[in-house]
PDB file of C-alpha atoms in Angstrom:
ATOM      1  CA  MET A   1      39.033  56.082 -23.585  1.00 36.00           C
ATOM      2  CA  ASP A   2      35.557  54.617 -24.071  1.00 44.00           C
ATOM      3  CA  LYS A   3      33.609  53.341 -21.084  1.00 53.00           C
ATOM      4  CA  GLN A   4      33.170  49.588 -21.299  1.00 57.00           C
ATOM      5  CA  LYS A   5      29.657  48.184 -21.687  1.00 66.00           C
ATOM      6  CA  THR A   6      28.527  46.572 -18.452  1.00 75.00           C
ATOM      7  CA  PHE A   7      27.748  42.898 -18.925  1.00 83.00           C
ATOM      8  CA  ARG A   8      24.625  41.035 -17.827  1.00 84.00           C
ATOM      9  CA  ARG A   9      24.618  38.527 -14.979  1.00 86.00           C
ATOM     10  CA  ILE A  10      21.908  35.930 -15.473  1.00 84.00           C
ATOM     11  CA  VAL A  11      21.115  33.877 -12.346  1.00 86.00           C
ATOM     12  CA  THR A  12      18.926  30.790 -12.621  1.00 85.00           C
ATOM     13  CA  GLY A  13      16.909  28.989  -9.970  1.00 80.00           C
ATOM     14  CA  HIS A  14      13.653  27.094  -9.540  1.00 78.00           C
ATOM     15  CA  ASN A  15      10.020  28.010  -9.025  1.00 85.00           C
ATOM     16  CA  THR A  16       7.782  26.344  -6.426  1.00 88.00           C
ATOM     17  CA  ASP A  17       6.985  23.562  -8.948  1.00 84.00           C
ATOM     18  CA  GLY A  18      10.685  22.762  -9.355  1.00 77.00           C
ATOM     19  CA  MET A  19      10.848  24.219 -12.871  1.00 77.00           C
ATOM     20  CA  ALA A  20      14.029  26.030 -13.925  1.00 83.00           C
ATOM     21  CA  ILE A  21      13.543  29.806 -14.134  1.00 84.00           C
ATOM     22  CA  ILE A  22      15.544  33.013 -14.432  1.00 81.00           C
ATOM     23  CA  ILE A  23      15.887  34.643 -11.010  1.00 87.00           C
ATOM     24  CA  SER A  24      17.601  37.813 -12.226  1.00 87.00           C
ATOM     25  CA  ASP A  25      18.970  39.301 -15.440  1.00 88.00           C
ATOM     26  CA  ALA A  26      20.883  42.510 -14.768  1.00 88.00           C
ATOM     27  CA  PRO A  27      24.387  43.882 -14.308  1.00 87.00           C
ATOM     28  CA  PRO A  28      26.183  42.617 -11.183  1.00 86.00           C
ATOM     29  CA  VAL A  29      24.832  44.108  -7.956  1.00 84.00           C
ATOM     30  CA  LEU A  30      28.247  45.032  -6.517  1.00 88.00           C
ATOM     31  CA  SER A  31      30.986  46.830  -8.422  1.00 89.00           C
ATOM     32  CA  GLN A  32      33.827  48.920  -7.053  1.00 89.00           C
ATOM     33  CA  LEU A  33      36.599  51.071  -8.501  1.00 89.00           C
ATOM     34  CA  ILE A  34      39.774  50.388  -6.536  1.00 87.00           C
ATOM     35  CA  GLY A  35      42.217  53.212  -5.873  1.00 78.00           C
ATOM     36  CA  GLY A  36      40.411  55.903  -7.862  1.00 79.00           C
ATOM     37  CA  GLN A  37      41.155  57.029 -11.410  1.00 81.00           C
ATOM     38  CA  GLY A  38      43.574  54.630 -13.099  1.00 83.00           C
ATOM     39  CA  GLY A  39      42.642  51.698 -10.861  1.00 86.00           C
ATOM     40  CA  PRO A  40      40.784  48.521 -11.818  1.00 91.00           C
ATOM     41  CA  THR A  41      37.024  48.089 -11.497  1.00 92.00           C
ATOM     42  CA  PHE A  42      35.879  44.877  -9.786  1.00 92.00           C
ATOM     43  CA  PHE A  43      32.485  43.393 -10.686  1.00 91.00           C
ATOM     44  CA  GLU A  44      31.466  40.738  -8.154  1.00 90.00           C
ATOM     45  CA  VAL A  45      29.579  38.105 -10.142  1.00 90.00           C
ATOM     46  CA  TRP A  46      28.863  35.312  -7.620  1.00 90.00           C
ATOM     47  CA  HIS A  47      30.268  33.368  -4.682  1.00 88.00           C
ATOM     48  CA  THR A  48      29.505  30.171  -2.795  1.00 87.00           C
ATOM     49  CA  LEU A  49      29.979  29.639   0.920  1.00 88.00           C
ATOM     50  CA  GLU A  50      30.949  25.986   0.909  1.00 86.00           C
ATOM     51  CA  THR A  51      32.077  23.018  -1.155  1.00 87.00           C
ATOM     52  CA  PRO A  52      30.135  21.205  -2.283  1.00 86.00           C
ATOM     53  CA  ALA A  53      28.132  24.336  -3.031  1.00 87.00           C
ATOM     54  CA  LEU A  54      24.578  24.298  -1.737  1.00 86.00           C
ATOM     55  CA  ILE A  55      22.079  24.737  -4.561  1.00 86.00           C
ATOM     56  CA  HIS A  56      19.119  26.826  -3.414  1.00 86.00           C
ATOM     57  CA  THR A  57      15.821  27.063  -5.301  1.00 88.00           C
ATOM     58  CA  GLN A  58      15.975  30.881  -5.068  1.00 88.00           C
ATOM     59  CA  PRO A  59      19.698  31.789  -5.043  1.00 87.00           C
ATOM     60  CA  ASP A  60      20.599  35.100  -3.424  1.00 81.00           C
ATOM     61  CA  ASP A  61      23.935  36.864  -3.109  1.00 73.00           C
ATOM     62  CA  THR A  62      22.960  39.619  -0.713  1.00 65.00           C
ATOM     63  CA  ASP A  63      25.125  38.402   2.193  1.00 71.00           C
ATOM     64  CA  GLU A  64      28.128  40.513   1.100  1.00 79.00           C
ATOM     65  CA  LYS A  65      27.822  44.290   0.895  1.00 81.00           C
ATOM     66  CA  ALA A  66      31.476  45.135   0.161  1.00 85.00           C
ATOM     67  CA  LEU A  67      34.317  43.883  -1.995  1.00 87.00           C
ATOM     68  CA  VAL A  68      36.262  40.988  -0.466  1.00 88.00           C
ATOM     69  CA  LEU A  69      39.363  39.801  -2.348  1.00 90.00           C
ATOM     70  CA  PRO A  70      39.481  36.097  -1.416  1.00 91.00           C
ATOM     71  CA  PRO A  71      36.576  33.667  -1.637  1.00 92.00           C
ATOM     72  CA  PRO A  72      34.767  32.633   1.553  1.00 91.00           C
ATOM     73  CA  ALA A  73      36.437  29.830   3.542  1.00 92.00           C
ATOM     74  CA  ASN A  74      35.723  26.546   1.707  1.00 93.00           C
ATOM     75  CA  GLY A  75      33.889  28.531  -0.981  1.00 92.00           C
ATOM     76  CA  THR A  76      34.373  30.096  -4.393  1.00 93.00           C
ATOM     77  CA  ARG A  77      34.131  33.535  -5.941  1.00 93.00           C
ATOM     78  CA  MET A  78      33.672  34.705  -9.533  1.00 94.00           C
ATOM     79  CA  ARG A  79      34.419  38.250 -10.592  1.00 94.00           C
ATOM     80  CA  ILE A  80      35.168  40.312 -13.658  1.00 95.00           C
ATOM     81  CA  ILE A  81      37.925  42.912 -13.443  1.00 96.00           C
ATOM     82  CA  GLU A  82      38.486  45.722 -15.930  1.00 96.00           C
ATOM     83  CA  PHE A  83      42.120  46.805 -15.832  1.00 96.00           C
ATOM     84  CA  PRO A  84      42.736  50.231 -17.380  1.00 95.00           C
ATOM     85  CA  PRO A  85      46.118  50.916 -18.967  1.00 96.00           C
ATOM     86  CA  GLU A  86      48.719  51.154 -16.215  1.00 93.00           C
ATOM     87  CA  GLY A  87      50.127  54.615 -15.565  1.00 89.00           C
ATOM     88  CA  ASP A  88      52.591  56.227 -13.194  1.00 88.00           C
ATOM     89  CA  GLU A  89      49.928  56.345 -10.456  1.00 86.00           C
ATOM     90  CA  ILE A  90      50.265  52.534 -10.251  1.00 87.00           C
ATOM     91  CA  ARG A  91      53.960  52.163 -11.097  1.00 87.00           C
ATOM     92  CA  ASN A  92      54.959  54.670  -8.379  1.00 88.00           C
ATOM     93  CA  LEU A  93      52.958  53.144  -5.512  1.00 88.00           C
ATOM     94  CA  THR A  94      54.800  52.636  -2.233  1.00 89.00           C
ATOM     95  CA  SER A  95      54.422  49.450  -0.169  1.00 89.00           C
ATOM     96  CA  ALA A  96      52.121  51.364   2.193  1.00 90.00           C
ATOM     97  CA  ASP A  97      50.021  52.583  -0.759  1.00 90.00           C
ATOM     98  CA  ALA A  98      49.764  49.005  -2.083  1.00 88.00           C
ATOM     99  CA  ALA A  99      48.737  47.679   1.341  1.00 88.00           C
ATOM    100  CA  ALA A 100      46.029  50.362   1.513  1.00 89.00           C
ATOM    101  CA  LYS A 101      44.675  49.304  -1.901  1.00 87.00           C
ATOM    102  CA  PHE A 102      44.462  45.666  -0.773  1.00 89.00           C
ATOM    103  CA  LYS A 103      42.842  46.783   2.491  1.00 87.00           C
ATOM    104  CA  SER A 104      40.128  48.485   0.413  1.00 87.00           C
ATOM    105  CA  MET A 105      39.571  45.046  -1.184  1.00 83.00           C
ATOM    106  CA  GLY A 106      39.157  43.434   2.237  1.00 82.00           C
ATOM    107  CA  ASP A 107      42.559  41.648   2.356  1.00 85.00           C
ATOM    108  CA  GLU A 108      45.467  43.889   3.389  1.00 82.00           C
ATOM    109  CA  LYS A 109      47.610  40.849   4.258  1.00 86.00           C
ATOM    110  CA  ALA A 110      47.539  39.702   0.601  1.00 89.00           C
ATOM    111  CA  SER A 111      49.934  42.529  -0.353  1.00 89.00           C
ATOM    112  CA  THR A 112      53.564  41.414  -0.703  1.00 91.00           C
ATOM    113  CA  SER A 113      54.862  44.720  -2.021  1.00 88.00           C
ATOM    114  CA  ASN A 114      58.380  45.785  -1.092  1.00 89.00           C
ATOM    115  CA  GLU A 115      61.224  47.744  -2.695  1.00 88.00           C
ATOM    116  CA  GLU A 116      62.617  44.647  -4.474  1.00 90.00           C
ATOM    117  CA  ALA A 117      59.248  43.485  -5.818  1.00 92.00           C
ATOM    118  CA  PRO A 118      58.955  43.350  -9.625  1.00 93.00           C
ATOM    119  CA  HIS A 119      55.641  45.269  -9.402  1.00 93.00           C
ATOM    120  CA  PRO A 120      54.129  47.429  -6.618  1.00 91.00           C
ATOM    121  CA  LEU A 121      50.849  45.466  -6.577  1.00 92.00           C
ATOM    122  CA  MET A 122      52.390  42.034  -5.981  1.00 91.00           C
ATOM    123  CA  HIS A 123      50.083  39.878  -3.877  1.00 92.00           C
ATOM    124  CA  LYS A 124      49.462  36.299  -2.823  1.00 90.00           C
ATOM    125  CA  THR A 125      46.343  34.475  -1.652  1.00 91.00           C
ATOM    126  CA  LYS A 126      45.643  30.904  -0.500  1.00 91.00           C
ATOM    127  CA  THR A 127      43.551  30.172  -3.563  1.00 92.00           C
ATOM    128  CA  VAL A 128      43.522  28.384  -6.889  1.00 92.00           C
ATOM    129  CA  ASP A 129      42.420  30.993  -9.434  1.00 93.00           C
ATOM    130  CA  TYR A 130      41.324  30.564 -13.033  1.00 94.00           C
ATOM    131  CA  GLY A 131      41.835  33.823 -14.934  1.00 93.00           C
ATOM    132  CA  ILE A 132      40.404  34.156 -18.448  1.00 95.00           C
ATOM    133  CA  VAL A 133      41.181  37.156 -20.647  1.00 95.00           C
ATOM    134  CA  LEU A 134      37.892  38.155 -22.261  1.00 96.00           C
ATOM    135  CA  GLU A 135      39.061  41.319 -24.003  1.00 96.00           C
ATOM    136  CA  GLY A 136      42.439  43.013 -24.530  1.00 97.00           C
ATOM    137  CA  GLU A 137      45.765  41.862 -23.136  1.00 97.00           C
ATOM    138  CA  ILE A 138      47.625  42.024 -19.826  1.00 96.00           C
ATOM    139  CA  THR A 139      50.982  40.990 -18.412  1.00 94.00           C
ATOM    140  CA  LEU A 140      51.144  38.457 -15.582  1.00 93.00           C
ATOM    141  CA  VAL A 141      54.104  39.418 -13.367  1.00 92.00           C
ATOM    142  CA  LEU A 142      55.594  36.742 -11.086  1.00 93.00           C
ATOM    143  CA  ASP A 143      58.582  36.736  -8.717  1.00 92.00           C
ATOM    144  CA  LYS A 144      60.721  35.304 -11.504  1.00 91.00           C
ATOM    145  CA  GLY A 145      59.441  36.166 -14.960  1.00 88.00           C
ATOM    146  CA  GLU A 146      56.373  37.487 -16.689  1.00 90.00           C
ATOM    147  CA  THR A 147      54.211  36.725 -19.698  1.00 94.00           C
ATOM    148  CA  THR A 148      51.672  38.687 -21.730  1.00 94.00           C
ATOM    149  CA  ILE A 149      48.303  36.993 -22.141  1.00 92.00           C
ATOM    150  CA  GLN A 150      45.622  37.888 -24.661  1.00 94.00           C
ATOM    151  CA  ALA A 151      41.899  37.394 -25.253  1.00 93.00           C
ATOM    152  CA  GLY A 152      41.084  33.696 -25.013  1.00 91.00           C
ATOM    153  CA  ASP A 153      44.141  32.826 -22.886  1.00 91.00           C
ATOM    154  CA  VAL A 154      43.646  31.179 -19.486  1.00 92.00           C
ATOM    155  CA  VAL A 155      45.898  31.403 -16.419  1.00 92.00           C
ATOM    156  CA  VAL A 156      45.758  28.851 -13.602  1.00 90.00           C
ATOM    157  CA  GLN A 157      47.187  30.516 -10.483  1.00 90.00           C
ATOM    158  CA  ASN A 158      48.228  28.125  -7.730  1.00 89.00           C
ATOM    159  CA  GLY A 159      48.746  30.421  -4.749  1.00 89.00           C
ATOM    160  CA  THR A 160      51.552  32.269  -6.530  1.00 91.00           C
ATOM    161  CA  ASN A 161      52.853  35.740  -5.729  1.00 91.00           C
ATOM    162  CA  HIS A 162      51.807  37.883  -8.687  1.00 92.00           C
ATOM    163  CA  ALA A 163      50.576  41.177 -10.108  1.00 93.00           C
ATOM    164  CA  TRP A 164      48.705  42.251 -13.234  1.00 95.00           C
ATOM    165  CA  ALA A 165      50.220  44.999 -15.430  1.00 96.00           C
ATOM    166  CA  ASN A 166      48.200  46.427 -18.305  1.00 97.00           C
ATOM    167  CA  ARG A 167      50.832  47.862 -20.645  1.00 96.00           C
ATOM    168  CA  SER A 168      48.623  47.701 -23.750  1.00 96.00           C
ATOM    169  CA  GLY A 169      47.096  51.188 -23.826  1.00 94.00           C
ATOM    170  CA  LYS A 170      43.538  49.723 -23.829  1.00 96.00           C
ATOM    171  CA  ILE A 171      41.234  48.283 -21.158  1.00 96.00           C
ATOM    172  CA  CYS A 172      41.673  44.589 -20.426  1.00 97.00           C
ATOM    173  CA  ARG A 173      38.634  42.682 -19.141  1.00 96.00           C
ATOM    174  CA  MET A 174      39.237  39.396 -17.309  1.00 96.00           C
ATOM    175  CA  ALA A 175      37.017  36.810 -15.635  1.00 96.00           C
ATOM    176  CA  PHE A 176      38.322  35.193 -12.444  1.00 96.00           C
ATOM    177  CA  ILE A 177      37.091  32.129 -10.587  1.00 95.00           C
ATOM    178  CA  LEU A 178      38.725  31.878  -7.143  1.00 95.00           C
ATOM    179  CA  ILE A 179      38.646  28.685  -5.086  1.00 94.00           C
ATOM    180  CA  ASP A 180      39.584  28.694  -1.398  1.00 94.00           C
ATOM    181  CA  GLY A 181      42.703  26.615  -0.765  1.00 91.00           C
ATOM    182  CA  GLU A 182      45.430  25.563   1.660  1.00 89.00           C
ATOM    183  CA  PHE A 183      49.163  25.367   1.079  1.00 85.00           C
ATOM    184  CA  THR A 184      50.636  21.869   1.461  1.00 82.00           C
ATOM    185  CA  GLY A 185      53.462  21.241   3.917  1.00 78.00           C
ATOM    186  CA  ASP A 186      56.138  21.219   1.206  1.00 69.00           C
ATOM    187  CA  PHE A 187      55.723  24.962   0.470  1.00 65.00           C
ATOM    188  CA  LYS A 188      58.197  27.641   1.388  1.00 60.00           C
ATOM    189  CA  THR A 189      55.881  30.532   2.167  1.00 53.00           C
ATOM    190  CA  ASN A 190      57.013  34.123   2.400  1.00 52.00           C
TER     191      ASN A 190
END
């Protein structure tokens, strides 16, 4: 399998005269392979710490040194994930293995894996997520049902229990924008 080309992250800001400038033009600063060979690679693109987001003249994202699954409280997060084709090393994960993988992403409590789960990497976060398939295809697995999405398709996740299964035989690259959220009182949460 060919290694995917790392993408550029262009960050804009302002100079001391208030003119728009490029602050940086390079691959994302933080990337992490989760779970070793056969696991997805997370590329942390950007995050904000509040809404409305504060716009700084010289934006900087150096406040996080490790992968954190959810966005900051009242903030947002954008990341790219490259999902390799799913193999037995993923399909045969135990609930404890799945919890350990989510712990390595900074959110062990997101894991909802159990013996009856439709996929071992089922998880749920208090977020609204926009997921855009940039390249390849992947299957979105929910508690009840699943659908395969392809390049150009967009998923709007509303705090749903889900997993991603790459059954295509090729890498799938997705962009995610995560927005911190709260469940309303009419939710049955598990």
